[in-house]
PDB file of C-alpha atoms in Angstrom:
ATOM      1  CA  MET A   4       0.000   0.000   0.000  1.00  0.00           C
ATOM      2  CA  GLU A   5       1.315   3.425  -0.924  1.00  0.00           C
ATOM      3  CA  GLU A   6       1.891   5.909   1.901  1.00  0.00           C
ATOM      4  CA  ARG A   7       0.985   9.543   1.487  1.00  0.00           C
ATOM      5  CA  SER A   8       2.339  12.607   3.213  1.00  0.00           C
ATOM      6  CA  ALA A   9       0.108  14.490   5.639  1.00  0.00           C
ATOM      7  CA  THR A  10      -1.340  17.685   4.265  1.00  0.00           C
ATOM      8  CA  PHE A  11      -0.594  21.049   5.839  1.00  0.00           C
ATOM      9  CA  GLU A  12      -4.113  21.097   7.358  1.00  0.00           C
ATOM     10  CA  GLU A  13      -3.650  17.592   8.845  1.00  0.00           C
ATOM     11  CA  ARG A  14      -0.312  18.605  10.403  1.00  0.00           C
ATOM     12  CA  ARG A  15      -1.857  21.843  11.758  1.00  0.00           C
ATOM     13  CA  LEU A  16      -4.752  19.918  13.340  1.00  0.00           C
ATOM     14  CA  ALA A  17      -2.376  17.348  14.846  1.00  0.00           C
ATOM     15  CA  LYS A  18      -0.400  20.145  16.535  1.00  0.00           C
ATOM     16  CA  ALA A  19      -3.614  21.772  17.760  1.00  0.00           C
ATOM     17  CA  ALA A  20      -4.637  18.486  19.389  1.00  0.00           C
ATOM     18  CA  LEU A  21      -1.589  18.668  21.682  1.00  0.00           C
ATOM     19  CA  ARG A  22      -2.170  22.103  23.217  1.00  0.00           C
ATOM     20  CA  GLU A  23      -4.590  23.450  25.799  1.00  0.00           C
ATOM     21  CA  VAL A  24      -7.779  24.915  24.382  1.00  0.00           C
ATOM     22  CA  TYR A  25      -9.888  27.632  25.971  1.00  0.00           C
ATOM     23  CA  PRO A  26     -13.318  28.984  25.020  1.00  0.00           C
ATOM     24  CA  LYS A  27     -13.038  30.942  21.742  1.00  0.00           C
ATOM     25  CA  GLY A  28      -9.973  28.850  20.828  1.00  0.00           C
ATOM     26  CA  GLU A  29      -9.698  26.584  17.817  1.00  0.00           C
ATOM     27  CA  ALA A  30      -9.703  22.827  18.349  1.00  0.00           C
ATOM     28  CA  PRO A  31     -10.001  19.712  16.189  1.00  0.00           C
ATOM     29  CA  VAL A  32     -13.329  17.875  16.554  1.00  0.00           C
ATOM     30  CA  LEU A  33     -14.643  14.660  14.983  1.00  0.00           C
ATOM     31  CA  VAL A  34     -17.741  15.019  12.814  1.00  0.00           C
ATOM     32  CA  ALA A  35     -19.660  12.611  10.601  1.00  0.00           C
ATOM     33  CA  GLY A  36     -18.495  12.859   7.007  1.00  0.00           C
ATOM     34  CA  SER A  37     -19.611  10.914   3.988  1.00  0.00           C
ATOM     35  CA  ASN A  38     -19.164   7.296   5.146  1.00  0.00           C
ATOM     36  CA  ARG A  39     -16.437   8.116   7.695  1.00  0.00           C
ATOM     37  CA  LEU A  40     -15.462  10.370  10.564  1.00  0.00           C
ATOM     38  CA  GLU A  41     -13.622  13.543   9.645  1.00  0.00           C
ATOM     39  CA  VAL A  42     -11.527  15.923  11.726  1.00  0.00           C
ATOM     40  CA  LYS A  43     -12.542  19.566  11.425  1.00  0.00           C
ATOM     41  CA  ALA A  44     -11.040  22.638  13.041  1.00  0.00           C
ATOM     42  CA  MET A  45     -13.730  24.613  14.878  1.00  0.00           C
ATOM     43  CA  GLN A  46     -13.929  27.407  17.429  1.00  0.00           C
ATOM     44  CA  TRP A  47     -15.017  26.391  20.935  1.00  0.00           C
ATOM     45  CA  GLY A  48     -18.186  28.275  21.801  1.00  0.00           C
ATOM     46  CA  TYR A  49     -21.329  29.517  20.083  1.00  0.00           C
ATOM     47  CA  PRO A  50     -21.428  33.285  19.645  1.00  0.00           C
ATOM     48  CA  VAL A  51     -24.692  34.723  20.972  1.00  0.00           C
ATOM     49  CA  SER A  52     -26.165  38.209  20.948  1.00  0.00           C
ATOM     50  CA  TRP A  53     -27.290  38.311  24.582  1.00  0.00           C
ATOM     51  CA  GLN A  54     -23.878  38.020  26.271  1.00  0.00           C
ATOM     52  CA  LYS A  55     -20.348  39.266  25.772  1.00  0.00           C
ATOM     53  CA  GLY A  56     -18.618  35.875  25.553  1.00  0.00           C
ATOM     54  CA  VAL A  57     -19.561  32.607  23.886  1.00  0.00           C
ATOM     55  CA  VAL A  58     -21.708  29.738  25.137  1.00  0.00           C
ATOM     56  CA  PHE A  59     -19.198  26.903  25.391  1.00  0.00           C
ATOM     57  CA  ASN A  60     -21.230  24.243  27.247  1.00  0.00           C
ATOM     58  CA  ALA A  61     -24.648  22.883  26.338  1.00  0.00           C
ATOM     59  CA  ARG A  62     -26.261  21.541  29.502  1.00  0.00           C
ATOM     60  CA  CYS A  63     -28.162  18.469  28.260  1.00  0.00           C
ATOM     61  CA  GLU A  64     -31.071  18.834  30.699  1.00  0.00           C
ATOM     62  CA  LYS A  65     -31.855  22.275  29.274  1.00  0.00           C
ATOM     63  CA  ALA A  66     -30.919  21.428  25.679  1.00  0.00           C
ATOM     64  CA  LEU A  67     -33.284  18.431  25.619  1.00  0.00           C
ATOM     65  CA  ALA A  68     -36.176  20.304  27.267  1.00  0.00           C
ATOM     66  CA  PRO A  69     -39.386  20.532  25.223  1.00  0.00           C
ATOM     67  CA  GLY A  70     -39.754  23.616  23.075  1.00  0.00           C
ATOM     68  CA  SER A  71     -37.380  25.368  20.757  1.00  0.00           C
ATOM     69  CA  ASN A  72     -33.982  26.426  22.044  1.00  0.00           C
ATOM     70  CA  MET A  73     -30.599  27.236  20.548  1.00  0.00           C
ATOM     71  CA  TRP A  74     -29.457  23.590  20.696  1.00  0.00           C
ATOM     72  CA  THR A  75     -32.459  21.848  19.066  1.00  0.00           C
ATOM     73  CA  ASP A  76     -31.147  21.596  15.487  1.00  0.00           C
ATOM     74  CA  SER A  77     -27.546  20.938  16.485  1.00  0.00           C
ATOM     75  CA  LEU A  78     -28.537  18.094  18.834  1.00  0.00           C
ATOM     76  CA  ARG A  79     -30.610  16.509  16.098  1.00  0.00           C
ATOM     77  CA  LEU A  80     -28.362  17.131  13.085  1.00  0.00           C
ATOM     78  CA  ARG A  81     -24.840  18.208  14.078  1.00  0.00           C
ATOM     79  CA  ARG A  82     -23.243  16.088  16.775  1.00  0.00           C
ATOM     80  CA  CYS A  83     -19.496  15.859  17.225  1.00  0.00           C
ATOM     81  CA  LEU A  84     -16.802  14.510  19.516  1.00  0.00           C
ATOM     82  CA  GLY A  85     -14.153  16.580  21.176  1.00  0.00           C
ATOM     83  CA  HIS A  86     -11.084  14.944  22.668  1.00  0.00           C
ATOM     84  CA  ALA A  87      -8.780  16.038  25.442  1.00  0.00           C
ATOM     85  CA  TYR A  88      -6.148  14.743  27.824  1.00  0.00           C
ATOM     86  CA  GLY A  89      -8.341  16.040  30.618  1.00  0.00           C
ATOM     87  CA  PHE A  90     -10.355  19.100  31.518  1.00  0.00           C
ATOM     88  CA  TYR A  91     -10.378  21.677  34.283  1.00  0.00           C
ATOM     89  CA  GLU A  92     -13.225  22.800  36.491  1.00  0.00           C
ATOM     90  CA  PRO A  93     -13.135  25.679  38.966  1.00  0.00           C
ATOM     91  CA  HIS A  94     -13.927  24.801  42.572  1.00  0.00           C
ATOM     92  CA  ASN A  95     -17.269  26.162  43.666  1.00  0.00           C
ATOM     93  CA  THR A  96     -15.870  27.940  46.760  1.00  0.00           C
ATOM     94  CA  GLU A  97     -12.127  27.228  47.172  1.00  0.00           C
ATOM     95  CA  THR A  98      -9.767  29.975  46.037  1.00  0.00           C
ATOM     96  CA  THR A  99      -6.063  30.276  45.375  1.00  0.00           C
ATOM     97  CA  THR A 100      -3.715  33.093  44.368  1.00  0.00           C
ATOM     98  CA  SER A 101      -3.200  33.713  40.658  1.00  0.00           C
ATOM     99  CA  PRO A 102       0.494  33.440  39.746  1.00  0.00           C
ATOM    100  CA  LYS A 103      -0.072  36.068  37.030  1.00  0.00           C
ATOM    101  CA  THR A 104      -1.968  38.766  38.949  1.00  0.00           C
ATOM    102  CA  GLY A 105      -1.530  37.883  42.625  1.00  0.00           C
ATOM    103  CA  LYS A 106      -5.311  38.145  43.066  1.00  0.00           C
ATOM    104  CA  ALA A 107      -7.624  35.488  44.489  1.00  0.00           C
ATOM    105  CA  ILE A 108      -9.130  33.165  41.862  1.00  0.00           C
ATOM    106  CA  LYS A 109     -11.172  29.971  42.039  1.00  0.00           C
ATOM    107  CA  ALA A 110      -8.963  26.897  42.439  1.00  0.00           C
ATOM    108  CA  GLN A 111      -8.813  24.778  39.268  1.00  0.00           C
ATOM    109  CA  TYR A 112      -9.080  20.987  39.392  1.00  0.00           C
ATOM    110  CA  ARG A 113      -8.036  18.738  36.511  1.00  0.00           C
ATOM    111  CA  PHE A 114     -10.183  15.740  35.639  1.00  0.00           C
ATOM    112  CA  GLY A 115      -9.246  12.830  33.421  1.00  0.00           C
ATOM    113  CA  LEU A 116     -10.200   9.251  32.773  1.00  0.00           C
ATOM    114  CA  PRO A 117      -8.287   6.741  34.955  1.00  0.00           C
ATOM    115  CA  GLY A 118      -6.299   4.308  32.835  1.00  0.00           C
ATOM    116  CA  SER A 119      -6.636   6.373  29.663  1.00  0.00           C
ATOM    117  CA  ASP A 120      -4.699   9.239  28.156  1.00  0.00           C
ATOM    118  CA  VAL A 121      -7.688  10.566  26.223  1.00  0.00           C
ATOM    119  CA  VAL A 122     -11.172  11.721  27.193  1.00  0.00           C
ATOM    120  CA  PHE A 123     -13.826  12.015  24.476  1.00  0.00           C
ATOM    121  CA  MET A 124     -16.614  14.512  25.075  1.00  0.00           C
ATOM    122  CA  ALA A 125     -19.953  14.756  23.314  1.00  0.00           C
ATOM    123  CA  GLY A 126     -20.540  17.995  21.493  1.00  0.00           C
ATOM    124  CA  VAL A 127     -22.707  19.849  19.028  1.00  0.00           C
ATOM    125  CA  TYR A 128     -21.662  22.230  16.282  1.00  0.00           C
ATOM    126  CA  GLU A 129     -22.903  24.874  13.874  1.00  0.00           C
ATOM    127  CA  ASP A 130     -21.188  27.224  11.409  1.00  0.00           C
ATOM    128  CA  GLY A 131     -17.635  26.378  12.505  1.00  0.00           C
ATOM    129  CA  HIS A 132     -18.374  26.599  16.249  1.00  0.00           C
ATOM    130  CA  PHE A 133     -18.847  23.774  18.751  1.00  0.00           C
ATOM    131  CA  SER A 134     -19.983  23.365  22.345  1.00  0.00           C
ATOM    132  CA  ILE A 135     -19.413  20.501  24.754  1.00  0.00           C
ATOM    133  CA  VAL A 136     -22.541  18.768  26.065  1.00  0.00           C
ATOM    134  CA  THR A 137     -22.517  18.616  29.868  1.00  0.00           C
ATOM    135  CA  THR A 138     -24.772  17.179  32.542  1.00  0.00           C
ATOM    136  CA  ALA A 139     -25.212  17.245  36.305  1.00  0.00           C
ATOM    137  CA  ALA A 140     -22.069  16.490  38.283  1.00  0.00           C
ATOM    138  CA  ASN A 141     -21.329  12.868  39.167  1.00  0.00           C
ATOM    139  CA  ARG A 142     -19.952  11.750  42.549  1.00  0.00           C
ATOM    140  CA  TRP A 143     -16.348  12.638  41.618  1.00  0.00           C
ATOM    141  CA  MET A 144     -17.181  16.089  40.271  1.00  0.00           C
ATOM    142  CA  GLN A 145     -19.798  17.089  42.872  1.00  0.00           C
ATOM    143  CA  PRO A 146     -17.325  18.103  45.636  1.00  0.00           C
ATOM    144  CA  VAL A 147     -15.625  20.504  43.198  1.00  0.00           C
ATOM    145  CA  HIS A 148     -18.301  21.898  40.891  1.00  0.00           C
ATOM    146  CA  PRO A 149     -22.034  21.158  40.479  1.00  0.00           C
TER     147      PRO A 149
END
């Protein structure tokens, strides 16, 4: 079988997969293509008119509620998978000192999947933007963030 060289876009996405991603940042996500999964670069967070930042998490309990909401079409038609080596959540009440500003900030806790280097997260996307689908905290997350 003949090997082919990775394209510039494939190399760029591979590098992006190794760095930390924040809301509004670009990240590779898996989407359904024609007869196979494809990797697409998308921006994390849906831009909305009613707030300054982006909506980067779609809480499934609200997204699946009856009636029309901003997630209805994406949940039905545009699902994706995001991958990470872990994710951070701010503690609900615990604070620490920021090394950058010296001010008090919420303590960050890293979560991962025991025995695995990769965590896959359900997501939805639209027009080059994606959001991670979240749910109520489980027993490991509850002490840190609801």
